[in-house]
Coordinates of C-alpha atoms (C1' of nucleotides) in Angstrom, one line a residue:
Chain A
M1 CA 90.9 -100.8 -203.7
K2 CA 92.8 -97.8 -205.0
I3 CA 92.8 -97.4 -208.8
A4 CA 94.9 -94.8 -210.6
T5 CA 95.8 -93.4 -214.0
Y6 CA 99.0 -91.6 -215.0
N7 CA 100.1 -90.4 -218.4
V8 CA 103.8 -90.8 -217.9
N9 CA 105.0 -89.2 -221.2
G10 CA 107.8 -91.7 -221.7
I11 CA 108.0 -94.5 -219.2
N12 CA 111.8 -94.8 -219.4
A13 CA 112.4 -91.1 -218.9
R14 CA 109.8 -91.1 -216.1
L15 CA 110.9 -94.2 -214.3
P16 CA 112.4 -92.6 -211.1
V17 CA 109.3 -90.3 -210.7
L18 CA 106.9 -93.2 -211.4
L19 CA 108.6 -95.5 -208.8
Q20 CA 108.7 -92.7 -206.3
W21 CA 105.0 -92.0 -206.8
L22 CA 104.1 -95.8 -206.6
K23 CA 106.0 -96.0 -203.3
E24 CA 104.1 -93.0 -201.9
A25 CA 100.6 -93.6 -203.3
V26 CA 100.6 -97.5 -203.2
P27 CA 97.7 -97.9 -205.7
D28 CA 96.3 -101.4 -206.3
I29 CA 95.8 -100.9 -210.0
V30 CA 97.5 -98.3 -212.2
C31 CA 96.8 -97.5 -215.8
L32 CA 99.7 -95.8 -217.7
Q33 CA 99.6 -93.9 -221.0
E34 CA 102.2 -92.6 -223.4
L35 CA 104.8 -95.2 -222.7
K36 CA 106.6 -94.0 -225.8
A37 CA 108.5 -97.3 -225.8
P38 CA 108.4 -100.4 -228.1
Q39 CA 107.1 -103.6 -226.5
E40 CA 110.6 -104.9 -225.7
R41 CA 111.7 -101.7 -223.9
F42 CA 109.1 -101.7 -221.2
P43 CA 111.0 -101.6 -217.9
L44 CA 109.4 -104.8 -216.5
K45 CA 112.2 -105.6 -214.1
E46 CA 112.0 -102.3 -212.3
I47 CA 108.1 -102.4 -212.2
N48 CA 108.3 -106.0 -210.8
D49 CA 110.9 -104.9 -208.2
A50 CA 108.5 -102.2 -207.1
G51 CA 105.9 -104.9 -206.4
Y52 CA 103.7 -104.8 -209.5
Q53 CA 102.8 -107.2 -212.3
A54 CA 102.1 -105.6 -215.6
I55 CA 100.6 -106.0 -219.1
W56 CA 101.3 -103.5 -221.7
N57 CA 100.8 -102.6 -225.3
G58 CA 104.0 -100.8 -226.5
Q59 CA 104.8 -98.8 -229.6
K60 CA 108.0 -97.2 -230.9
S61 CA 108.1 -93.4 -230.3
W62 CA 104.4 -92.8 -229.6
N63 CA 101.4 -93.9 -227.6
G64 CA 101.7 -97.1 -225.6
V65 CA 99.5 -98.1 -222.6
A66 CA 99.9 -100.4 -219.6
I67 CA 98.0 -101.9 -216.7
L68 CA 99.8 -102.5 -213.4
S69 CA 98.5 -104.6 -210.5
K70 CA 100.0 -105.0 -207.0
D71 CA 98.4 -108.2 -205.8
L72 CA 95.4 -109.1 -208.0
E73 CA 95.7 -111.2 -211.0
I74 CA 95.5 -109.5 -214.4
T75 CA 93.6 -111.2 -217.2
E76 CA 94.0 -109.4 -220.5
V77 CA 90.9 -109.4 -222.7
Q78 CA 91.7 -106.8 -225.4
R79 CA 94.9 -105.1 -226.6
A80 CA 93.2 -102.9 -229.2
L81 CA 89.9 -101.0 -229.4
P82 CA 87.7 -103.3 -231.6
G83 CA 86.2 -102.0 -234.9
N84 CA 89.2 -101.1 -237.0
T85 CA 91.9 -103.7 -237.6
E86 CA 93.9 -101.1 -239.6
D87 CA 94.4 -98.9 -236.6
L88 CA 98.0 -99.7 -235.5
Q89 CA 98.3 -97.1 -232.7
S90 CA 98.7 -98.6 -229.3
R91 CA 96.0 -96.7 -227.4
Y92 CA 93.9 -99.3 -225.7
I93 CA 94.3 -102.3 -223.4
E94 CA 91.5 -104.0 -221.4
A95 CA 91.8 -106.5 -218.6
I96 CA 89.8 -108.2 -215.9
I97 CA 91.1 -107.6 -212.4
D98 CA 89.2 -108.7 -209.4
E99 CA 86.1 -109.3 -211.6
M100 CA 86.1 -105.7 -212.9
V101 CA 86.8 -104.7 -216.5
I102 CA 89.6 -102.2 -216.6
C103 CA 89.7 -100.3 -219.9
C104 CA 92.9 -98.3 -220.1
L105 CA 92.9 -95.8 -222.9
Y106 CA 94.9 -93.1 -224.4
L107 CA 92.6 -91.2 -226.7
P108 CA 94.0 -89.4 -229.8
N109 CA 94.9 -85.7 -229.2
G110 CA 93.2 -84.8 -232.4
N111 CA 94.9 -81.5 -233.1
P112 CA 95.0 -79.6 -235.4
Y113 CA 91.3 -79.0 -235.9
P114 CA 90.0 -79.5 -238.5
G115 CA 91.9 -82.2 -240.2
P116 CA 92.6 -85.9 -240.5
K117 CA 93.9 -86.2 -236.9
F118 CA 90.6 -84.8 -235.6
D119 CA 88.7 -87.2 -237.9
Y120 CA 90.7 -90.0 -236.5
K121 CA 89.8 -88.9 -232.9
L122 CA 86.1 -88.9 -233.9
D123 CA 86.4 -92.3 -235.4
W124 CA 88.2 -93.6 -232.3
L125 CA 85.4 -92.1 -230.1
K126 CA 82.8 -93.8 -232.2
R127 CA 84.4 -97.2 -231.8
F128 CA 85.0 -96.4 -228.1
K129 CA 81.3 -95.6 -227.6
R130 CA 80.3 -99.0 -229.2
R131 CA 82.7 -100.8 -226.8
T132 CA 81.4 -98.9 -223.7
N133 CA 77.8 -99.4 -224.7
K134 CA 78.5 -103.1 -224.9
L135 CA 79.9 -103.1 -221.4
I136 CA 76.9 -101.3 -220.1
K137 CA 74.5 -103.8 -221.8
M138 CA 76.4 -106.7 -220.4
E139 CA 75.9 -105.1 -217.0
L140 CA 79.6 -105.6 -216.1
P141 CA 81.4 -103.7 -213.4
A142 CA 83.8 -101.6 -215.5
V143 CA 86.2 -98.7 -215.3
L144 CA 87.0 -96.4 -218.3
I145 CA 90.3 -94.9 -217.2
G146 CA 93.1 -92.9 -218.8
D147 CA 94.0 -89.9 -220.8
F148 CA 90.8 -89.0 -222.6
N149 CA 92.2 -85.9 -224.2
I150 CA 88.8 -84.4 -223.6
I151 CA 88.1 -81.3 -221.5
P152 CA 84.6 -82.1 -220.4
E153 CA 83.4 -78.6 -219.5
P154 CA 84.5 -74.9 -219.6
R155 CA 85.4 -75.0 -215.8
D156 CA 87.8 -77.8 -216.6
V157 CA 90.2 -75.4 -218.4
Y158 CA 91.9 -72.3 -217.1
K159 CA 90.9 -70.1 -220.0
P160 CA 88.0 -71.7 -222.0
E161 CA 87.7 -68.9 -224.5
R162 CA 91.1 -69.7 -225.9
W163 CA 90.3 -73.4 -226.4
E164 CA 87.2 -73.2 -228.6
N165 CA 88.9 -74.6 -231.7
D166 CA 91.3 -77.0 -229.9
A167 CA 90.6 -80.6 -230.5
L168 CA 90.6 -81.2 -226.7
F169 CA 87.6 -78.9 -226.2
R170 CA 85.7 -79.1 -229.5
T171 CA 81.9 -79.5 -229.1
E172 CA 82.0 -82.8 -231.0
V173 CA 84.2 -84.5 -228.5
R174 CA 82.6 -83.0 -225.4
K175 CA 79.3 -84.2 -226.8
V176 CA 80.5 -87.8 -226.9
Y177 CA 81.8 -87.4 -223.3
R178 CA 78.3 -86.2 -222.2
E179 CA 76.7 -89.2 -224.0
L180 CA 78.9 -91.5 -222.0
L181 CA 77.6 -89.9 -218.8
N182 CA 74.1 -90.1 -220.1
K183 CA 74.5 -93.8 -220.6
G184 CA 75.2 -94.1 -217.0
W185 CA 79.0 -93.8 -216.7
V186 CA 80.1 -91.8 -213.7
D187 CA 82.8 -89.2 -213.8
S188 CA 84.2 -90.1 -210.4
I189 CA 86.4 -87.0 -209.9
R190 CA 83.6 -84.6 -210.9
T191 CA 81.2 -86.5 -208.6
L192 CA 83.5 -86.2 -205.7
Y193 CA 84.3 -82.5 -206.3
P194 CA 81.1 -81.1 -207.8
D195 CA 82.0 -77.5 -207.3
D196 CA 85.9 -77.4 -207.4
T197 CA 88.3 -76.6 -210.1
V198 CA 90.2 -79.8 -210.9
Y199 CA 93.1 -80.0 -213.3
T200 CA 95.2 -83.1 -214.3
F201 CA 97.5 -81.6 -216.9
W202 CA 99.8 -78.5 -217.0
D203 CA 101.8 -77.7 -220.1
Y204 CA 105.6 -77.8 -219.9
L205 CA 105.7 -74.4 -221.6
Y206 CA 105.3 -70.9 -220.1
K207 CA 105.5 -72.2 -216.5
A208 CA 101.9 -73.5 -216.7
Y209 CA 102.1 -75.4 -213.5
D210 CA 103.4 -72.4 -211.5
R211 CA 100.5 -70.3 -212.9
N212 CA 98.1 -73.2 -212.4
A213 CA 97.2 -72.8 -216.1
G214 CA 95.8 -76.4 -216.2
I215 CA 93.2 -78.5 -217.8
R216 CA 91.3 -81.7 -216.8
L217 CA 92.0 -84.5 -219.3
D218 CA 92.5 -87.7 -217.3
H219 CA 89.3 -89.3 -216.2
I220 CA 88.1 -92.3 -214.3
L221 CA 84.6 -93.3 -215.4
L222 CA 82.7 -95.9 -213.4
S223 CA 79.9 -98.2 -214.8
P224 CA 76.6 -97.7 -212.9
Y225 CA 77.3 -100.9 -210.9
L226 CA 80.4 -99.5 -209.4
H227 CA 79.1 -96.0 -208.5
S228 CA 77.9 -96.8 -205.0
G229 CA 81.4 -98.1 -204.1
L230 CA 83.2 -94.8 -204.8
Q231 CA 84.7 -93.7 -201.5
S232 CA 87.2 -90.9 -202.4
G233 CA 89.6 -89.7 -205.0
G234 CA 91.9 -87.0 -206.1
V235 CA 94.7 -85.7 -208.3
D236 CA 98.3 -86.1 -207.0
S237 CA 99.1 -82.6 -208.4
H238 CA 102.2 -82.2 -206.2
V239 CA 103.8 -84.9 -208.4
R240 CA 103.6 -82.5 -211.3
G241 CA 106.0 -80.2 -209.3
W242 CA 108.7 -82.8 -209.0
T243 CA 111.8 -82.5 -211.1
K244 CA 111.6 -84.5 -214.3
S245 CA 107.9 -84.9 -213.9
S246 CA 105.4 -85.7 -216.7
D247 CA 103.1 -82.9 -217.9
H248 CA 100.2 -84.9 -216.4
A249 CA 99.6 -85.7 -212.8
P250 CA 98.3 -89.0 -211.4
V251 CA 94.6 -89.3 -210.8
W252 CA 93.1 -91.9 -208.4
I253 CA 90.0 -93.2 -206.7
Q254 CA 89.3 -95.4 -203.7
L255 CA 86.6 -98.0 -204.5
E256 CA 84.9 -100.4 -202.1
K257 CA 82.6 -103.2 -203.2
Chain B
M1 CA 149.7 -73.3 -207.0
K2 CA 147.5 -76.1 -208.2
I3 CA 147.0 -76.4 -212.0
A4 CA 144.6 -78.9 -213.5
T5 CA 143.2 -80.1 -216.8
Y6 CA 139.8 -81.7 -217.4
N7 CA 138.3 -82.8 -220.7
V8 CA 134.7 -82.3 -219.7
N9 CA 133.0 -83.8 -222.9
G10 CA 130.2 -81.2 -222.9
I11 CA 130.4 -78.4 -220.3
N12 CA 126.7 -78.0 -219.9
A13 CA 126.0 -81.7 -219.5
R14 CA 129.0 -81.9 -217.1
L15 CA 128.2 -78.8 -215.0
P16 CA 127.1 -80.6 -211.8
V17 CA 130.2 -82.9 -211.9
L18 CA 132.5 -80.1 -212.7
L19 CA 131.3 -77.9 -209.9
Q20 CA 131.4 -80.8 -207.5
W21 CA 135.0 -81.5 -208.5
L22 CA 136.0 -77.8 -208.3
K23 CA 134.7 -77.7 -204.8
E24 CA 136.6 -80.8 -203.8
A25 CA 139.9 -80.2 -205.6
V26 CA 140.1 -76.4 -205.3
P27 CA 142.6 -75.9 -208.2
D28 CA 144.0 -72.4 -208.8
I29 CA 144.0 -72.8 -212.6
V30 CA 141.9 -75.2 -214.6
C31 CA 142.1 -75.9 -218.3
L32 CA 139.0 -77.4 -219.9
Q33 CA 138.5 -79.2 -223.2
E34 CA 135.6 -80.3 -225.3
L35 CA 133.2 -77.7 -224.1
K36 CA 130.9 -78.7 -227.0
A37 CA 129.1 -75.3 -226.7
P38 CA 129.0 -72.2 -228.8
Q39 CA 130.7 -69.1 -227.3
E40 CA 127.4 -67.7 -225.9
R41 CA 126.4 -71.0 -224.2
F42 CA 129.3 -71.1 -221.8
P43 CA 127.9 -71.3 -218.3
L44 CA 129.8 -68.3 -217.0
K45 CA 127.4 -67.5 -214.2
E46 CA 127.7 -70.9 -212.6
I47 CA 131.5 -70.8 -213.0
N48 CA 131.7 -67.3 -211.5
D49 CA 129.4 -68.5 -208.6
A50 CA 131.9 -71.3 -208.0
G51 CA 134.6 -68.6 -207.5
Y52 CA 136.3 -68.7 -210.9
Q53 CA 137.0 -66.2 -213.6
A54 CA 137.2 -67.7 -217.1
I55 CA 138.2 -67.1 -220.7
W56 CA 137.0 -69.5 -223.4
N57 CA 137.0 -70.3 -227.0
G58 CA 133.7 -72.0 -227.8
Q59 CA 132.3 -73.7 -230.9
K60 CA 129.0 -75.2 -231.8
S61 CA 128.8 -79.0 -231.3
W62 CA 132.5 -79.8 -231.2
N63 CA 135.8 -78.9 -229.5
G64 CA 136.0 -75.7 -227.3
V65 CA 138.6 -74.9 -224.7
A66 CA 138.6 -72.7 -221.5
I67 CA 140.9 -71.5 -218.9
L68 CA 139.6 -70.9 -215.3
S69 CA 141.4 -69.0 -212.5
K70 CA 140.4 -68.7 -208.9
D71 CA 142.2 -65.6 -207.8
L72 CA 144.9 -64.7 -210.3
E73 CA 144.2 -62.4 -213.2
I74 CA 144.0 -64.0 -216.7
T75 CA 145.5 -62.2 -219.6
E76 CA 144.6 -63.9 -222.9
V77 CA 147.4 -63.9 -225.5
Q78 CA 146.1 -66.3 -228.2
R79 CA 142.8 -67.8 -229.0
A80 CA 144.0 -70.0 -231.9
L81 CA 147.1 -71.9 -232.6
P82 CA 149.2 -69.7 -235.0
G83 CA 150.1 -70.9 -238.5
N84 CA 146.8 -71.6 -240.3
T85 CA 144.2 -68.9 -240.4
E86 CA 141.8 -71.3 -242.2
D87 CA 141.7 -73.6 -239.2
L88 CA 138.3 -72.8 -237.6
Q89 CA 138.3 -75.5 -234.9
S90 CA 138.4 -74.2 -231.3
R91 CA 141.2 -76.2 -229.9
Y92 CA 143.7 -73.7 -228.4
I93 CA 143.7 -70.9 -226.0
E94 CA 146.8 -69.3 -224.4
A95 CA 146.9 -66.9 -221.5
I96 CA 149.4 -65.4 -219.0
I97 CA 148.5 -66.1 -215.4
D98 CA 150.9 -65.2 -212.5
E99 CA 153.7 -64.6 -215.1
M100 CA 153.3 -68.1 -216.5
V101 CA 152.2 -68.9 -220.1
I102 CA 149.3 -71.4 -219.9
C103 CA 148.7 -73.1 -223.2
C104 CA 145.4 -75.0 -223.0
L105 CA 145.0 -77.4 -225.9
Y106 CA 142.6 -80.0 -227.3
L107 CA 144.6 -81.8 -229.9
P108 CA 142.7 -83.5 -232.8
N109 CA 141.9 -87.1 -232.3
G110 CA 143.0 -88.0 -235.8
N111 CA 141.1 -91.2 -236.4
P112 CA 140.6 -92.9 -238.7
Y113 CA 144.2 -93.6 -239.7
P114 CA 145.2 -93.1 -242.4
G115 CA 143.1 -90.2 -243.8
P116 CA 142.5 -86.5 -243.8
K117 CA 141.8 -86.3 -240.1
F118 CA 145.1 -87.9 -239.3
D119 CA 146.8 -85.5 -241.7
Y120 CA 145.1 -82.6 -239.9
K121 CA 146.4 -83.9 -236.6
L122 CA 150.0 -84.0 -238.0
D123 CA 149.6 -80.5 -239.4
W124 CA 148.2 -79.3 -236.0
L125 CA 151.2 -80.9 -234.3
K126 CA 153.7 -79.2 -236.7
R127 CA 152.2 -75.8 -235.8
F128 CA 152.1 -76.7 -232.1
K129 CA 155.8 -77.6 -232.2
R130 CA 156.6 -74.3 -233.8
R131 CA 154.7 -72.5 -231.0
T132 CA 156.3 -74.5 -228.2
N133 CA 159.8 -74.1 -229.6
K134 CA 159.2 -70.4 -229.6
L135 CA 158.2 -70.5 -225.9
I136 CA 161.4 -72.4 -225.1
K137 CA 163.6 -69.9 -227.0
M138 CA 161.9 -67.0 -225.3
E139 CA 162.9 -68.8 -222.0
L140 CA 159.4 -68.3 -220.7
P141 CA 157.9 -70.2 -217.8
A142 CA 155.2 -72.1 -219.6
V143 CA 152.8 -75.0 -219.2
L144 CA 151.4 -77.1 -222.1
I145 CA 148.2 -78.6 -220.7
G146 CA 145.2 -80.4 -222.0
D147 CA 144.0 -83.4 -223.9
F148 CA 146.9 -84.2 -226.3
N149 CA 145.1 -87.2 -227.8
I150 CA 148.5 -88.9 -227.7
I151 CA 149.4 -92.1 -225.8
P152 CA 153.1 -91.4 -225.2
E153 CA 154.3 -95.0 -224.6
P154 CA 153.1 -98.6 -224.6
R155 CA 152.7 -98.6 -220.8
D156 CA 150.2 -95.8 -221.1
V157 CA 147.6 -98.0 -222.7
Y158 CA 146.0 -101.2 -221.2
K159 CA 146.5 -103.2 -224.4
P160 CA 149.1 -101.6 -226.7
E161 CA 149.0 -104.3 -229.3
R162 CA 145.4 -103.4 -230.1
W163 CA 146.3 -99.7 -230.7
E164 CA 149.1 -99.9 -233.3
N165 CA 147.0 -98.3 -236.0
D166 CA 145.0 -95.9 -233.8
A167 CA 145.7 -92.3 -234.4
L168 CA 146.3 -91.8 -230.6
F169 CA 149.2 -94.3 -230.6
R170 CA 150.7 -94.0 -234.1
T171 CA 154.5 -93.7 -234.2
E172 CA 154.2 -90.3 -236.0
V173 CA 152.4 -88.6 -233.1
R174 CA 154.4 -90.3 -230.4
K175 CA 157.5 -89.1 -232.2
V176 CA 156.4 -85.5 -231.9
Y177 CA 155.6 -86.1 -228.2
R178 CA 159.2 -87.4 -227.7
E179 CA 160.6 -84.4 -229.6
L180 CA 158.8 -82.1 -227.1
L181 CA 160.4 -83.9 -224.2
N182 CA 163.8 -83.7 -226.0
K183 CA 163.4 -80.0 -226.3
G184 CA 163.2 -79.8 -222.6
W185 CA 159.4 -80.0 -221.8
V186 CA 158.8 -82.1 -218.7
D187 CA 155.9 -84.7 -218.6
S188 CA 155.1 -83.9 -215.0
I189 CA 152.9 -86.9 -214.3
R190 CA 155.4 -89.3 -215.8
T191 CA 158.2 -87.6 -213.8
L192 CA 156.3 -87.9 -210.6
Y193 CA 155.3 -91.6 -211.3
P194 CA 158.2 -93.0 -213.2
D195 CA 157.2 -96.7 -212.8
D196 CA 153.4 -96.6 -212.3
T197 CA 150.6 -97.2 -214.7
V198 CA 148.7 -94.0 -215.0
Y199 CA 145.5 -93.5 -217.1
T200 CA 143.4 -90.4 -217.6
F201 CA 140.7 -91.7 -220.0
W202 CA 138.4 -94.7 -219.9
D203 CA 136.0 -95.3 -222.7
Y204 CA 132.2 -95.2 -221.9
L205 CA 131.8 -98.5 -223.8
Y206 CA 132.3 -102.0 -222.4
K207 CA 132.6 -100.9 -218.8
A208 CA 136.2 -99.7 -219.5
Y209 CA 136.5 -98.0 -216.1
D210 CA 135.4 -101.0 -214.2
R211 CA 137.9 -103.1 -216.0
N212 CA 140.5 -100.3 -215.7
A213 CA 140.9 -100.5 -219.5
G214 CA 142.3 -97.0 -219.7
I215 CA 144.8 -94.8 -221.6
R216 CA 146.9 -91.8 -220.7
L217 CA 145.9 -88.9 -223.0
D218 CA 145.8 -85.8 -220.8
H219 CA 149.2 -84.2 -220.0
I220 CA 150.8 -81.3 -218.2
L221 CA 154.1 -80.4 -219.8
L222 CA 156.4 -77.9 -218.0
S223 CA 159.0 -75.7 -219.6
P224 CA 162.5 -76.3 -218.2
Y225 CA 162.2 -73.2 -216.0
L226 CA 159.3 -74.6 -214.1
H227 CA 160.6 -78.2 -213.6
S228 CA 162.2 -77.5 -210.2
G229 CA 158.9 -76.2 -208.9
L230 CA 157.0 -79.4 -209.4
Q231 CA 155.9 -80.6 -206.0
S232 CA 153.2 -83.3 -206.6
G233 CA 150.5 -84.3 -208.9
G234 CA 148.0 -86.9 -209.8
V235 CA 144.8 -88.1 -211.6
D236 CA 141.5 -87.7 -209.8
S237 CA 140.4 -91.0 -211.3
H238 CA 137.6 -91.4 -208.7
V239 CA 135.7 -88.6 -210.5
R240 CA 135.5 -90.9 -213.5
G241 CA 133.3 -93.2 -211.4
W242 CA 130.8 -90.5 -210.5
T243 CA 127.4 -90.7 -212.2
K244 CA 127.2 -88.6 -215.4
S245 CA 131.0 -88.2 -215.5
S246 CA 133.1 -87.4 -218.5
D247 CA 135.1 -90.2 -220.1
H248 CA 138.2 -88.4 -219.0
A249 CA 139.4 -87.7 -215.4
P250 CA 140.9 -84.5 -214.1
V251 CA 144.7 -84.3 -213.9
W252 CA 146.6 -81.9 -211.7
I253 CA 149.9 -80.8 -210.4
Q254 CA 151.1 -78.7 -207.5
L255 CA 153.8 -76.1 -208.5
E256 CA 155.8 -73.9 -206.3
K257 CA 158.0 -71.1 -207.6
Chain C
dG1 C1' 109.6 -77.7 -222.5
dC2 C1' 110.2 -82.3 -222.6
dT3 C1' 109.4 -86.6 -224.8
dG4 C1' 110.9 -89.5 -228.3
dT5 C1' 113.6 -90.4 -233.2
dA6 C1' 118.2 -90.5 -236.1
dC7 C1' 122.7 -89.1 -237.0
dA8 C1' 128.0 -87.6 -236.2
dC9 C1' 131.8 -88.0 -233.4
dG10 C1' 134.9 -90.2 -230.4
Chain D
dC1 C1' 128.0 -95.2 -224.4
dG2 C1' 127.2 -90.5 -224.0
dT3 C1' 127.9 -86.0 -225.8
dG4 C1' 126.3 -82.9 -229.2
dT5 C1' 122.9 -81.7 -233.6
dA6 C1' 118.0 -81.4 -235.9
dC7 C1' 113.4 -82.8 -236.1
dA8 C1' 108.3 -84.3 -234.9
dG9 C1' 104.6 -84.5 -231.6
dC10 C1' 101.9 -82.6 -228.0

DNA sequence: GCTGTACACG
DNA sequence: CGTGTACAGC
């Protein structure tokens, strides 16, 4: 079972690249972020033609998340992060696939720090922690997957000293990430590559990809009950080098039961 | 000597198609319209690399005309239509190439009719007539070439009855076109194809190209002294079917001295 | 830089 | 529909 996440930065602009990558990587489950399309402009036909079913939570201009599945049935269970009915941003969708809870998320960026956007990120994280604690308590096999907009550690950014006051690297958000791990969630890519530099995002500006000036933002966290099934994983960083690519690269794991 | 005109509708957006067509058609002289680029954003390097020299009259957002030459020297003689120093629209450039006067023009569209834009078109035509009469009197070998935004006759539009009040087909502008012919200018494409339907433009909307719902707007008029040299000519209408094509197709003639 | 938005023009 | 413009967000 191959599970992947890809922040596409505009699903319609990214469609050729996305379809090419799907054909090459053949994931069983894919979580997408930053669709940047309203519900009715999700390219369902093309996704279906590529062999995938999909559920999605669209939004005009910004955000938007989707879960794709090749063969296994998708049962949607949440299309918003519980705890704030006034939050209208499409950043969360949760489904059961093959008896696993798949939590696809696009965490707020939170810049500039300090400010209301950073406060919104902290509030979102608080609600997210509540949801993930619940999943742990229910002892469900679950995957937290997507663009966390959190750089977990200094080694996950090419120049940590420049990022001290960036919302992606602020101590407050890294603390929440550590708390998730302390609760038993497993950072699958870091577990597979304990000593390597791993990036999942390279800015469009200043030839960041050519200079490998990257950061690690996209994560796949496994509930304790799934940890033993983790076989392999990686970042398809070559996709970042394709023409008309997203600024993120796809991240994937192989999971056996 | 192959002379061509092509309304590119944005030279930077059209660059791959333009270069492909240049490679395939190998014209000696090319007149371009609707560059839609300021003077400093003309892609001279790419044009040079394709084997062409160029002079151009750019403008931010709108209009813009250029003359390209493969081997023959270009001597610019006008970069505006004389007669109105307050006209700031880049719609005319004139050069001597191989002892011929090449008048590259992008006539105002003139819609909606009636209105100030139509009046501007009529004023532009008045000044154009003065310029062309002068060329006739000087007995110079000259070519009036470009996007005239004039449908000369009913058979030059797929549904003439729908175009009666369109500025491209109004009697006032067709009258001026006829006056040019009466002065001795030769409509080379119509002369070569006296009985055929010939279109040079198909709207992007409503699949106009697929339905062949076209109009003839782009013309190559020869001064009397060049008429006898006219060998052949045509519309490269297949180019209109390429992906990312202009809404106009290139038009060309073969001229021998 | 590369998304998306909205608008003007044809 | 497909150019161009300007702007916001990241």
